[in-house]
Short mmCIF file of C-alpha atoms in Angstrom, two decimals:
data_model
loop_
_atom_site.label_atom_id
_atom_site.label_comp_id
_atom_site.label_asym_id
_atom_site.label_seq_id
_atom_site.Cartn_x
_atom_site.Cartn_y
_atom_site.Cartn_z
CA UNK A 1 0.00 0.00 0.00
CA UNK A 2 1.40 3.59 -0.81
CA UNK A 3 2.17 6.47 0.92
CA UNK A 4 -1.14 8.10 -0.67
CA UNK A 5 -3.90 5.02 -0.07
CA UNK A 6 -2.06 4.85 3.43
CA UNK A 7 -3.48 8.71 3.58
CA UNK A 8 -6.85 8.19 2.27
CA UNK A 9 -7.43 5.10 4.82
CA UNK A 10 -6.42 7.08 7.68
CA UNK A 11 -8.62 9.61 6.67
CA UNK A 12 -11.59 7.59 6.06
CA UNK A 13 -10.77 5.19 8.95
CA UNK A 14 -10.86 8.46 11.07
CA UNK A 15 -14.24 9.25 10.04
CA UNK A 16 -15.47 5.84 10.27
CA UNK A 17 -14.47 5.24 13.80
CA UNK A 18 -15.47 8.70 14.85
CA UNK A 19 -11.57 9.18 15.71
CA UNK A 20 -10.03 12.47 13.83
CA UNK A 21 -6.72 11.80 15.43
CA UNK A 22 -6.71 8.45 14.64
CA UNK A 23 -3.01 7.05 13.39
CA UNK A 24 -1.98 4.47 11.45
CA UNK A 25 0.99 2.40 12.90
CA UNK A 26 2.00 -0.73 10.83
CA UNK A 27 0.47 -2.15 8.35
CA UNK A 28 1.41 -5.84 7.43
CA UNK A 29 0.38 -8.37 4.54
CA UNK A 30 -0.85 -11.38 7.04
CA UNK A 31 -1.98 -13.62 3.73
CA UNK A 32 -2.35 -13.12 0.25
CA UNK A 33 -5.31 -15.59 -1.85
CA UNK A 34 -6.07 -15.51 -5.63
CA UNK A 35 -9.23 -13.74 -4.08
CA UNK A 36 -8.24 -11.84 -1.03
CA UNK A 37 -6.26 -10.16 1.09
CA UNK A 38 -5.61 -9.82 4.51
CA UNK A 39 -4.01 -6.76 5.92
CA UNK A 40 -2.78 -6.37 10.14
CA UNK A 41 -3.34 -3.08 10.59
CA UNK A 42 -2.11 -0.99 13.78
CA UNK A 43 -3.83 2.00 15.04
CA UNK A 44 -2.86 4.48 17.54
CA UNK A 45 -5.97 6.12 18.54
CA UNK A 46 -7.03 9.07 21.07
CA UNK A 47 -8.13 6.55 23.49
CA UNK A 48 -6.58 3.14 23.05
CA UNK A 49 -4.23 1.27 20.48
CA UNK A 50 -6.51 -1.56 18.23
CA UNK A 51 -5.50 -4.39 15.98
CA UNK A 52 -7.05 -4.45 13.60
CA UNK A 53 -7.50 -6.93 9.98
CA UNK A 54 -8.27 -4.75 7.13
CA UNK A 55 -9.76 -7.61 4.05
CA UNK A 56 -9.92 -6.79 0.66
CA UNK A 57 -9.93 -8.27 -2.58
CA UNK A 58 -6.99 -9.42 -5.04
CA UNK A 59 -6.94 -7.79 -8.20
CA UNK A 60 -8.30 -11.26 -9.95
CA UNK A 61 -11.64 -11.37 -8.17
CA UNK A 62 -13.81 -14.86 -8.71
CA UNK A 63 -17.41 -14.65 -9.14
CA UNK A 64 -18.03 -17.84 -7.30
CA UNK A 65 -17.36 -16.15 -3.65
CA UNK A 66 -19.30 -13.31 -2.16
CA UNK A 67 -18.17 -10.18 -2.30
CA UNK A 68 -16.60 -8.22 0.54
CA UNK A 69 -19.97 -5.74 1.45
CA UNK A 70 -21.16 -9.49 1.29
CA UNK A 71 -18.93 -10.96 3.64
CA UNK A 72 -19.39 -8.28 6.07
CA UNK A 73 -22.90 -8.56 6.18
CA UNK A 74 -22.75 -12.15 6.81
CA UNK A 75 -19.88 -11.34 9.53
CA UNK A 76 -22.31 -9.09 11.09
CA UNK A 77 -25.42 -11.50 11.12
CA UNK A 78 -23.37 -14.10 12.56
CA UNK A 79 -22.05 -11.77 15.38
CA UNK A 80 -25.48 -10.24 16.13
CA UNK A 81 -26.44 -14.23 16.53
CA UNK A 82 -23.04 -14.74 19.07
CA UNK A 83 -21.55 -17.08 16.90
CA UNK A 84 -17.70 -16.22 18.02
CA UNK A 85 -16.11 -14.47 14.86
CA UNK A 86 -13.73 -11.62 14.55
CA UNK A 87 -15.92 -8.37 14.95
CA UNK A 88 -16.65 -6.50 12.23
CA UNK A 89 -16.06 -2.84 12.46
CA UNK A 90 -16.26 -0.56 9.17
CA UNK A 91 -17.36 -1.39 5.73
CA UNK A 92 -16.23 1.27 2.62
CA UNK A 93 -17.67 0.22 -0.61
CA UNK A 94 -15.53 3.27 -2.48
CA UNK A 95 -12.90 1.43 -4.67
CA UNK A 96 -11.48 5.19 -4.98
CA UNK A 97 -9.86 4.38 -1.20
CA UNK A 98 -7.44 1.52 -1.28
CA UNK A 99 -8.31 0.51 -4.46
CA UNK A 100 -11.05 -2.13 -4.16
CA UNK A 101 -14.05 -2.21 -1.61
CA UNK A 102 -12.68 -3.44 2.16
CA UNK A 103 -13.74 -4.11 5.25
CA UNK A 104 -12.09 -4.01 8.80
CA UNK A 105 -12.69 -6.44 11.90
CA UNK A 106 -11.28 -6.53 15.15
CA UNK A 107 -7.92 -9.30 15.16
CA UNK A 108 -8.85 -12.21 16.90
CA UNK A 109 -6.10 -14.81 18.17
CA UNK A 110 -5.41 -18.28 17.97
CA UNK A 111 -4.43 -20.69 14.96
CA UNK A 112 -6.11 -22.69 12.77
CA UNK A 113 -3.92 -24.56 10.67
CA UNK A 114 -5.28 -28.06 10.32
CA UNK A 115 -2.48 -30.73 10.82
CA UNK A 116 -1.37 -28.65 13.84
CA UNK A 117 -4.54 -28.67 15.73
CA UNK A 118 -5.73 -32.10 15.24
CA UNK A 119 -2.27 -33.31 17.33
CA UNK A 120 -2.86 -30.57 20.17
CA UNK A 121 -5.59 -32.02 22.05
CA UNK A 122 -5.61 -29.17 24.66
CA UNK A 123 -6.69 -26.48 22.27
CA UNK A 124 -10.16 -24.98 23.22
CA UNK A 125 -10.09 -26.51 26.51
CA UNK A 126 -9.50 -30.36 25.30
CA UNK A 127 -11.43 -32.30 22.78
CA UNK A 128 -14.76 -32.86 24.40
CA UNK A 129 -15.20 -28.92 25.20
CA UNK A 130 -13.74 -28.19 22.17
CA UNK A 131 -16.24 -30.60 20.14
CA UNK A 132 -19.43 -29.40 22.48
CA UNK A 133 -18.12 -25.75 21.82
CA UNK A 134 -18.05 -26.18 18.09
CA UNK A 135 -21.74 -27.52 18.43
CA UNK A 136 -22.91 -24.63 20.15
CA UNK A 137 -21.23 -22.68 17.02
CA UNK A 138 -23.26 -24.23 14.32
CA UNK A 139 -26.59 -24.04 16.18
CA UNK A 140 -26.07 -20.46 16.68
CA UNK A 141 -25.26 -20.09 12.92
CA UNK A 142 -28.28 -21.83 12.06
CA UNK A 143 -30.29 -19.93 13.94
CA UNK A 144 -30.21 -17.06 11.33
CA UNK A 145 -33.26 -17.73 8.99
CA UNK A 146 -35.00 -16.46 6.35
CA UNK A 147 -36.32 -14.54 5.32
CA UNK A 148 -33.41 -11.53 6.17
CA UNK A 149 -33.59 -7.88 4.49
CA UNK A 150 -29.99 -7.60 5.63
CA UNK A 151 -28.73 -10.51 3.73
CA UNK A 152 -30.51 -10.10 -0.19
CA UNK A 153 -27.32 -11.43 -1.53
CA UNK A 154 -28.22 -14.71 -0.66
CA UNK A 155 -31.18 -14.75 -2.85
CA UNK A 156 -34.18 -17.61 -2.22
CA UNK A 157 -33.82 -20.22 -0.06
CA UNK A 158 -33.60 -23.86 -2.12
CA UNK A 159 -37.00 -25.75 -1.94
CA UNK A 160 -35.00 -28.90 -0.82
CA UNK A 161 -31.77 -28.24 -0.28
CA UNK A 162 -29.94 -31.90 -0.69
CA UNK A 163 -31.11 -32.07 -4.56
CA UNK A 164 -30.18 -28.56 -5.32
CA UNK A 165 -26.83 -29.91 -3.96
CA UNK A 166 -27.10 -32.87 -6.10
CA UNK A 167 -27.89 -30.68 -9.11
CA UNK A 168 -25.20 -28.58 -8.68
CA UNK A 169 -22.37 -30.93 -8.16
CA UNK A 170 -23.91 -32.80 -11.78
CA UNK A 171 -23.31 -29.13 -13.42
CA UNK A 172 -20.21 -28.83 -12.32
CA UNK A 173 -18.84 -32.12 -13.33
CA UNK A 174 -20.25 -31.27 -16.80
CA UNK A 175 -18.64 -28.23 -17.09
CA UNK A 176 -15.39 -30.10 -16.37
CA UNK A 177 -15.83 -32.40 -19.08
CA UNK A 178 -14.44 -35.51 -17.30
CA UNK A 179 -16.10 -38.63 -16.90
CA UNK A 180 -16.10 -39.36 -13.31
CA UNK A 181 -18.45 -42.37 -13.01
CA UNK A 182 -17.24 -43.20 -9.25
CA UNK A 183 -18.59 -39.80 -8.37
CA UNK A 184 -21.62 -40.40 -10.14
CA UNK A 185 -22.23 -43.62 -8.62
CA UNK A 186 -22.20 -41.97 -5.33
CA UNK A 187 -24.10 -38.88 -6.73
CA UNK A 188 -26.56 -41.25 -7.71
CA UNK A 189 -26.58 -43.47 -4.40
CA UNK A 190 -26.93 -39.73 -2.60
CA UNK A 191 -30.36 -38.86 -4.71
CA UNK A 192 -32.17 -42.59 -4.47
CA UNK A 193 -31.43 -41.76 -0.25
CA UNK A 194 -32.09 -37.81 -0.13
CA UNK A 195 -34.01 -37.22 3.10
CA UNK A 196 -36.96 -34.75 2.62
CA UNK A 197 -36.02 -31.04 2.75
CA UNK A 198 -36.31 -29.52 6.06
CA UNK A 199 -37.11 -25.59 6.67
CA UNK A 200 -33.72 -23.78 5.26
CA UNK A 201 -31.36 -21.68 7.74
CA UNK A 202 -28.09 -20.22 7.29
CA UNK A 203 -25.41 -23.12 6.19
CA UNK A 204 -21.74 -21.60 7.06
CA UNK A 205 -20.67 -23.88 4.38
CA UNK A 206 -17.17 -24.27 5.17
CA UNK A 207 -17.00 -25.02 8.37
CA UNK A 208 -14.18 -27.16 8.93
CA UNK A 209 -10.59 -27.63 10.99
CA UNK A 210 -8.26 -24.98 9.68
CA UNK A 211 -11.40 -22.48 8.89
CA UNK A 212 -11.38 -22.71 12.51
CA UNK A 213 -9.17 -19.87 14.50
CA UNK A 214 -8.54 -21.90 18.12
CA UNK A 215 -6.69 -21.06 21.39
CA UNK A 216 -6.17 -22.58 24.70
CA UNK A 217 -9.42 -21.34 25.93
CA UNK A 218 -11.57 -22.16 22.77
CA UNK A 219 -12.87 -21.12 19.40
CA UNK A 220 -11.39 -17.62 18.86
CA UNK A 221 -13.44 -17.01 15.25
CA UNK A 222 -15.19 -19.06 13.15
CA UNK A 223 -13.22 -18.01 9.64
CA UNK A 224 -13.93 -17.71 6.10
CA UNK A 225 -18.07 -16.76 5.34
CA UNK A 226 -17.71 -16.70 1.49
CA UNK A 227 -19.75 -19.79 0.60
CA UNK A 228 -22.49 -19.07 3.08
CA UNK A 229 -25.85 -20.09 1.46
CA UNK A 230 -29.55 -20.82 2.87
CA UNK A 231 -30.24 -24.62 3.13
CA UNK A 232 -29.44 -27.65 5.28
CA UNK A 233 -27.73 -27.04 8.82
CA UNK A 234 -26.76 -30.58 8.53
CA UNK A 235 -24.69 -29.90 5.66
CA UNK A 236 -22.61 -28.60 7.77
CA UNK A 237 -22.32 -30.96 10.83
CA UNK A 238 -21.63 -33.51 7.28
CA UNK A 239 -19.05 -30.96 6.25
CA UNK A 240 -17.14 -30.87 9.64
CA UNK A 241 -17.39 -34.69 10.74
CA UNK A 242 -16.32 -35.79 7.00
CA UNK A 243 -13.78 -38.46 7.33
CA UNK A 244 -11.84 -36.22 4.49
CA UNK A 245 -11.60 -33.33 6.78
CA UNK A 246 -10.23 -35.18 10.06
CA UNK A 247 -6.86 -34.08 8.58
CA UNK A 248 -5.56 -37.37 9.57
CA UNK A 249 -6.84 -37.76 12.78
CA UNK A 250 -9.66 -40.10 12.05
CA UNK A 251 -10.82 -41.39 15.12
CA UNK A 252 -12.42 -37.75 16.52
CA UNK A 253 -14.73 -37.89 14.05
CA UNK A 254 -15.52 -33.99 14.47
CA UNK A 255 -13.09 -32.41 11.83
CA UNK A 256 -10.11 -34.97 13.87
CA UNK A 257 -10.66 -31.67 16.95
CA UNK A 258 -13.26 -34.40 19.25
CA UNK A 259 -15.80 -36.55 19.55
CA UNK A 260 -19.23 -36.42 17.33
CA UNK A 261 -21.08 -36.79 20.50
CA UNK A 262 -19.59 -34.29 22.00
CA UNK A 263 -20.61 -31.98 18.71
CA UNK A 264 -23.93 -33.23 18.66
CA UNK A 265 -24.74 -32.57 22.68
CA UNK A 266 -23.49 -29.03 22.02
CA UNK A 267 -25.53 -28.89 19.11
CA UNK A 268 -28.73 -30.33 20.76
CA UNK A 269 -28.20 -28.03 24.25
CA UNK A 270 -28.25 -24.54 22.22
CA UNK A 271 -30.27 -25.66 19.19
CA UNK A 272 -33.15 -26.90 21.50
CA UNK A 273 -33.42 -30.13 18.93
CA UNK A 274 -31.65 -33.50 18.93
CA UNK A 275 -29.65 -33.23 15.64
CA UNK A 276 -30.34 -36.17 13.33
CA UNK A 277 -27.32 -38.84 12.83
CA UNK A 278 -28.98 -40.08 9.71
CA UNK A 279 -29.07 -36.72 8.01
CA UNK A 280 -25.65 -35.79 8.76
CA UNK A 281 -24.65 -38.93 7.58
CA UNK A 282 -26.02 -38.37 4.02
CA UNK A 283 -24.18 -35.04 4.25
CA UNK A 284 -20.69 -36.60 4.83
CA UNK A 285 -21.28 -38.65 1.45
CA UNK A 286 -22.55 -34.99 -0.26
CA UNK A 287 -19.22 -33.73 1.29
CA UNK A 288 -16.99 -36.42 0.03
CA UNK A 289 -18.60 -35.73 -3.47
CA UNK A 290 -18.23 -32.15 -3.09
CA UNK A 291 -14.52 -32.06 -2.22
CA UNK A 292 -13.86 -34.47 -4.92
CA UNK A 293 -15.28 -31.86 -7.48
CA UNK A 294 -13.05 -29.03 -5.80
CA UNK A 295 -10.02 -31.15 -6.24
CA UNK A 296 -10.71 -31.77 -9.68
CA UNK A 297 -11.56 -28.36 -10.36
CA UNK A 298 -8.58 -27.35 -8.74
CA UNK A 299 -6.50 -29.94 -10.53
CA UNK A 300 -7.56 -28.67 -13.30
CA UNK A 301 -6.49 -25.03 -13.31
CA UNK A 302 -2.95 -26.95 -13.23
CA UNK A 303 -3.83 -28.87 -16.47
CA UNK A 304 -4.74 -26.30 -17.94
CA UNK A 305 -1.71 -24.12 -17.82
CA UNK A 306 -3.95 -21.78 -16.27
CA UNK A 307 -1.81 -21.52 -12.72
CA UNK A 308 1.05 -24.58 -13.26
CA UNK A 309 1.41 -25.33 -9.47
CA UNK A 310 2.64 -28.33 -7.55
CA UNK A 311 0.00 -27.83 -4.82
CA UNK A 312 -2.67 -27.99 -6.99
CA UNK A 313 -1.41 -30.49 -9.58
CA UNK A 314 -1.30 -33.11 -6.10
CA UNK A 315 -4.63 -31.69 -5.11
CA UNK A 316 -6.12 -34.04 -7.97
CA UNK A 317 -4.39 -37.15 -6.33
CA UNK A 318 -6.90 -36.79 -3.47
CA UNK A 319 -9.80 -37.76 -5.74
CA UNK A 320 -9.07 -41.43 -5.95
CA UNK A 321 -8.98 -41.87 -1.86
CA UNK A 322 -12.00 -39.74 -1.63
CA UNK A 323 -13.82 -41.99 -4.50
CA UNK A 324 -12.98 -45.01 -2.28
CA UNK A 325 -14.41 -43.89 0.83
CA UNK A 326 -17.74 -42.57 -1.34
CA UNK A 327 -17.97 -46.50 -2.97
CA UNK A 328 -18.17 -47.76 0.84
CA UNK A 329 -20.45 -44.69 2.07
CA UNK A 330 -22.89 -45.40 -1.01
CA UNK A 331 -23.07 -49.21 0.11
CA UNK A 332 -23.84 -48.13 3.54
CA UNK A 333 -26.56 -45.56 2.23
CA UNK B 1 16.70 -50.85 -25.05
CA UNK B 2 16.75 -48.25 -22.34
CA UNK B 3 19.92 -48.15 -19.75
CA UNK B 4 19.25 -48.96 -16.56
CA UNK B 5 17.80 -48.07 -13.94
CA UNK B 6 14.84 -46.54 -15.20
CA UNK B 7 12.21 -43.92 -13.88
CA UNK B 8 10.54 -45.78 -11.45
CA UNK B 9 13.68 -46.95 -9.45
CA UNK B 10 15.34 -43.05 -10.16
CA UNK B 11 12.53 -41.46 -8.26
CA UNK B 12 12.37 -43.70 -5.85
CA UNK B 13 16.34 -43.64 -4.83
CA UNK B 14 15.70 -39.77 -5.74
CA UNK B 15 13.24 -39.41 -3.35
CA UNK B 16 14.89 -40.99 -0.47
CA UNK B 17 17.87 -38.52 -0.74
CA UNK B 18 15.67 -35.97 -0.67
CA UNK B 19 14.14 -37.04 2.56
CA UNK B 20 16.88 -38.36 4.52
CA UNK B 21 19.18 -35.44 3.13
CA UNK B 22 17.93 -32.16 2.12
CA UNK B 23 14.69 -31.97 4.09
CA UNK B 24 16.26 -32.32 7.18
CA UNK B 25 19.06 -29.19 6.25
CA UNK B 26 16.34 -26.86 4.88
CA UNK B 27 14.66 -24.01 6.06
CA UNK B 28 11.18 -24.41 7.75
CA UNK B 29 9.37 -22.50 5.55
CA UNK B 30 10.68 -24.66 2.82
CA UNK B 31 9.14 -28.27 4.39
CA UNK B 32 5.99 -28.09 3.01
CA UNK B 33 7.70 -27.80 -0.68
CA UNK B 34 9.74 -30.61 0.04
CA UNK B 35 7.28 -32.71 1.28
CA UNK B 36 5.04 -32.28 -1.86
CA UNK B 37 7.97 -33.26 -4.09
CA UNK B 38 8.66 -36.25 -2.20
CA UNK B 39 4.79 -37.32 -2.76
CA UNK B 40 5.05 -36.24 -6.35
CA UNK B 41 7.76 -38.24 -6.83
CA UNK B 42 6.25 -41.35 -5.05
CA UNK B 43 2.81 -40.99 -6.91
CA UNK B 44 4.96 -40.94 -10.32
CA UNK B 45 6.94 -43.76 -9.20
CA UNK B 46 3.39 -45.58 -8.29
CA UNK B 47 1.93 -44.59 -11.44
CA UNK B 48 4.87 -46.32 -13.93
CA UNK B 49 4.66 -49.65 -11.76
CA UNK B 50 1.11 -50.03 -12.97
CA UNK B 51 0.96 -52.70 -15.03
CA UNK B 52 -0.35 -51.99 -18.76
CA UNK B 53 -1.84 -55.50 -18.36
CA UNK B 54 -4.24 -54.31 -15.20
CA UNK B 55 -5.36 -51.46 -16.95
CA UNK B 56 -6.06 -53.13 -20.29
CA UNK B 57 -8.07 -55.61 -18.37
CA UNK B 58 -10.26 -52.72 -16.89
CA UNK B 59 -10.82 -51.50 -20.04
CA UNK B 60 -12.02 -55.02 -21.78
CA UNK B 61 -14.79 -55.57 -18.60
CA UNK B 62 -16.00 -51.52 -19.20
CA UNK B 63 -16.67 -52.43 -22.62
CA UNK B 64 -18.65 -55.52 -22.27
CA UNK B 65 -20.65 -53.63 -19.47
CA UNK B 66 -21.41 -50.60 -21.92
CA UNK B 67 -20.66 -52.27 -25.23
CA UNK B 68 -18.55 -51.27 -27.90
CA UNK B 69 -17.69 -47.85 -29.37
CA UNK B 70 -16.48 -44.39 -28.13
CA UNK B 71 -16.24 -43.24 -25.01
CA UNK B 72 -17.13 -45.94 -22.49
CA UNK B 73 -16.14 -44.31 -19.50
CA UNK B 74 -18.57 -41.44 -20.46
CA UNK B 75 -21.49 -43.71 -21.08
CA UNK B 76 -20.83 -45.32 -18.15
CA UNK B 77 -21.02 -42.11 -16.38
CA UNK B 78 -24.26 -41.53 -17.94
CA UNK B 79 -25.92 -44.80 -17.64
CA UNK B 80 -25.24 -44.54 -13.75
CA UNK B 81 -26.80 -41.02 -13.71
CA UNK B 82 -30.07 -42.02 -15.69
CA UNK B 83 -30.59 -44.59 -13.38
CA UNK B 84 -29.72 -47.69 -15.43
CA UNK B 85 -27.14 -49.19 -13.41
CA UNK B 86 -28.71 -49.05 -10.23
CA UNK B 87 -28.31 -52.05 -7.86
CA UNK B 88 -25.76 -53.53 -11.11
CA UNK B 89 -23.21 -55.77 -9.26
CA UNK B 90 -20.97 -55.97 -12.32
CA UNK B 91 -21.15 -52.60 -12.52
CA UNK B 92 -20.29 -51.56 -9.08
CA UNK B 93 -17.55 -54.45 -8.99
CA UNK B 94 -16.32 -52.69 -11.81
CA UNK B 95 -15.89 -49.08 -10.11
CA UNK B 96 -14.53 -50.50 -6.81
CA UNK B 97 -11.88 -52.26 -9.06
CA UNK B 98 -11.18 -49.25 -10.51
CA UNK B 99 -10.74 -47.32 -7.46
CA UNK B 100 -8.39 -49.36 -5.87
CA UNK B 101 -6.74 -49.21 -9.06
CA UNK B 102 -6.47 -45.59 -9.02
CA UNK B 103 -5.76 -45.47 -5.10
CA UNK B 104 -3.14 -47.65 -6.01
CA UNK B 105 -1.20 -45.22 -7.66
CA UNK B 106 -2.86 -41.95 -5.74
CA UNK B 107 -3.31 -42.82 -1.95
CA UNK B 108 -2.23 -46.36 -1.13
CA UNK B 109 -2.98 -46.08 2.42
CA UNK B 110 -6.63 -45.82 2.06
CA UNK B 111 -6.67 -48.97 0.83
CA UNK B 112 -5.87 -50.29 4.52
#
């Protein structure tokens, strides 16, 4: 950032906070994506020093995320709802400022790195906290309902979520081109055993280990909002308990952190309902299905020539493990 | 006609220098790139130890599940969407034959 968008920041962060003396102290690049960036920002102001994380976009935005006025919305209904995030602060739509729309939120710590968490079984106060905890998280999530005025981005709600899902992981694979009949054998498996729809709430998405900032004491933020979408909470108990996303740990079969039970009794206690095994179940196939069509998405931008990268040339490799575990899951279903 | 050894025993003596060798001496931040070349490197290895017969045989049951012509694997994808595979044990003998095969080569420790 220049000397002059450093200016115009302070200036509008000064007006935004209500702070004319405000000062800004460093500013550091904390991570860098194909679609955003993070920036730890340091400010000095009358009262107090903040930290601050200032999140914009890369120059080569995607259309398949939400946008940052989108994010922060979603940041803010989630907050308002006590799901433990990162507080959002100040939205500026003007491009003229930094460059690009941004928003900034309070800097929350912790890490969430996945292979490092799994093997610290004291983070968030030990696995069966941690697990309950993480419970507690989703319900509160999926208490947010439709229909919202504040969230219009996220258009109708799906009249049964688990097809729409079905549908859209069909699209994809035809827009890829590549036969994948291992994927549609469990695609198919997944529609002949689709549990009716249930009323649609706020589905996080992507809530797994290493989207998932973590301390000592507990869940610091629940990270990354961009695929938020109106459907099945379940989805995301699937998501989180998918054998694929245990990062190794298999045997805490919520995200490798602790113990489903623990997840669901958290779950249960602030949701008011008992969750139901068989429906998250059905999920953890969808979410087997739906990594496998990220990976080979993601393989593909390698193949391609689009962005020749090691990381995402390997990412492809995952596919046949994940096909193997959806053959089994689609007997079982 | 080649000399000896060839590609599948290079990358694997390749590999094992790079583990035993230059992992340990590099920087941290440089792990995670090392540790993805090792598993390209093994996957490669994996993938030119498959035997041409295995995969030929694969492709002779596909076609007598799907019959003869072009693209079997795609209309074999399609057949299982429409529905007209369902509950096929040939079929589904088939794709977890061809899964291992792939897992093989990918990911041998799913296979237990």
């Amino acid at each position: 950032m220049d000397e002059a968008a450093r200016g115009r920041l302070r200036d509008w962060l000064a007006a935004a906070s209500g702070d004319a003396g405000l000062r800004i102290g460093a500013i550091q690049k904390l991570s860098g994506g194909a679609i955003q960036q993070n920036w730890a920002l340091d400010v000095e102001g009358a009262a107090s020093a903040r930290r601050w994380v200032l999140r914009t976009d890369s120059a080569a935005v995607l259309a398949v995320s939400h946008s940052r006025p989108a994010e922060f919305a979603l940041l803010r209904a989630a907050h308002q709802a006590g799901v433990t995030v990162a507080e959002p602060l100040f939205l500026c739509e003007d491009s003229a400022i930094i460059g690009a729309p941004f928003f900034v939120m309070a800097r929350v710590g912790g890490t969430a790195l996945g292979p490092r968490v799994v093997k610290d079984g004291a983070l968030g106060g030990g696995r069966e906290r941690l697990a309950e905890r993480l419970g507690r998280e989703l319900a509160r999530i999926h208490a947010i309902r439709p229909p919202r005025d504040d969230l219009p981005f996220l258009g109708a709600p799906p009249a049964d979520a688990g097809l729409a899902a079905i549908a859209m992981l069909r699209a994809r694979l035809d827009a890829a081109g590549v036969p994948r009949p291992v994927l549609e054998w469990g695609l198919r498996a997944a529609e002949r055993g689709a549990p009716a729809p249930v009323p649609p709430v706020l589905v996080h998405n992507d809530f797994r280990t290493g989207n998932l900032m973590l301390d000592a004491s507990g869940v610091t933020a629940v990270l990354d909002w961009e695929f938020a979408a109106w459907g099945d909470g379940h989805a995301d108990l699937g998501w989180l308990c998918a054998k694929c996303w245990r990062f190794g740990n298999v045997a805490q079969e919520a995200g490798g952190l602790g113990p489903r039970d623990a997840l669901y009794a958290g779950y249960a206690a602030e949701s008011g309902a008992a969750v139901d095994d068989a429906r998250v179940r059905w999920w953890e196939l969808m979410a087997h299905l739906r990594w496998a069509v990220i990976a080979a998405d993601q393989a593909q931008r390698h193949l391609s020539g689009e962005e020749r990268s090691l990381e995402l040339a390997l990412t492809g490799h995952i596919i046949p493990e994940l096909e193997w575990e959806i053959l089994a899951m689609a007997e079982a279903a | 006609m080649l000399e000896k050894p060839g590609g599948a025993d290079l990358l694997a003596t390749a590999r094992d220098l790079l583990l035993a060798e230059l992992l340990p001496a590099l920087p941290p931040d440089k792990v995670f790139a090392a540790r993805m070349v090792a598993n390209a490197m093994a996957i490669a290895a994996r993938g030119l130890a498959v035997e041409a017969q295995a995969e030929a045989a694969l492709q002779a049951r596909l076609a007598a599940l799907v019959g003869e012509g072009a693209d079997p694997l795609a209309r074999l994808a399609a057949g299982i969407r429409a529905g007209r595979f369902d509950g096929d044990e040939a079929v589904r003998n088939w794709l977890r034959d061809a899964a291992r095969l792939r897992a093989r080569v990918s990911a041998p420790r799913a296979l237990g």
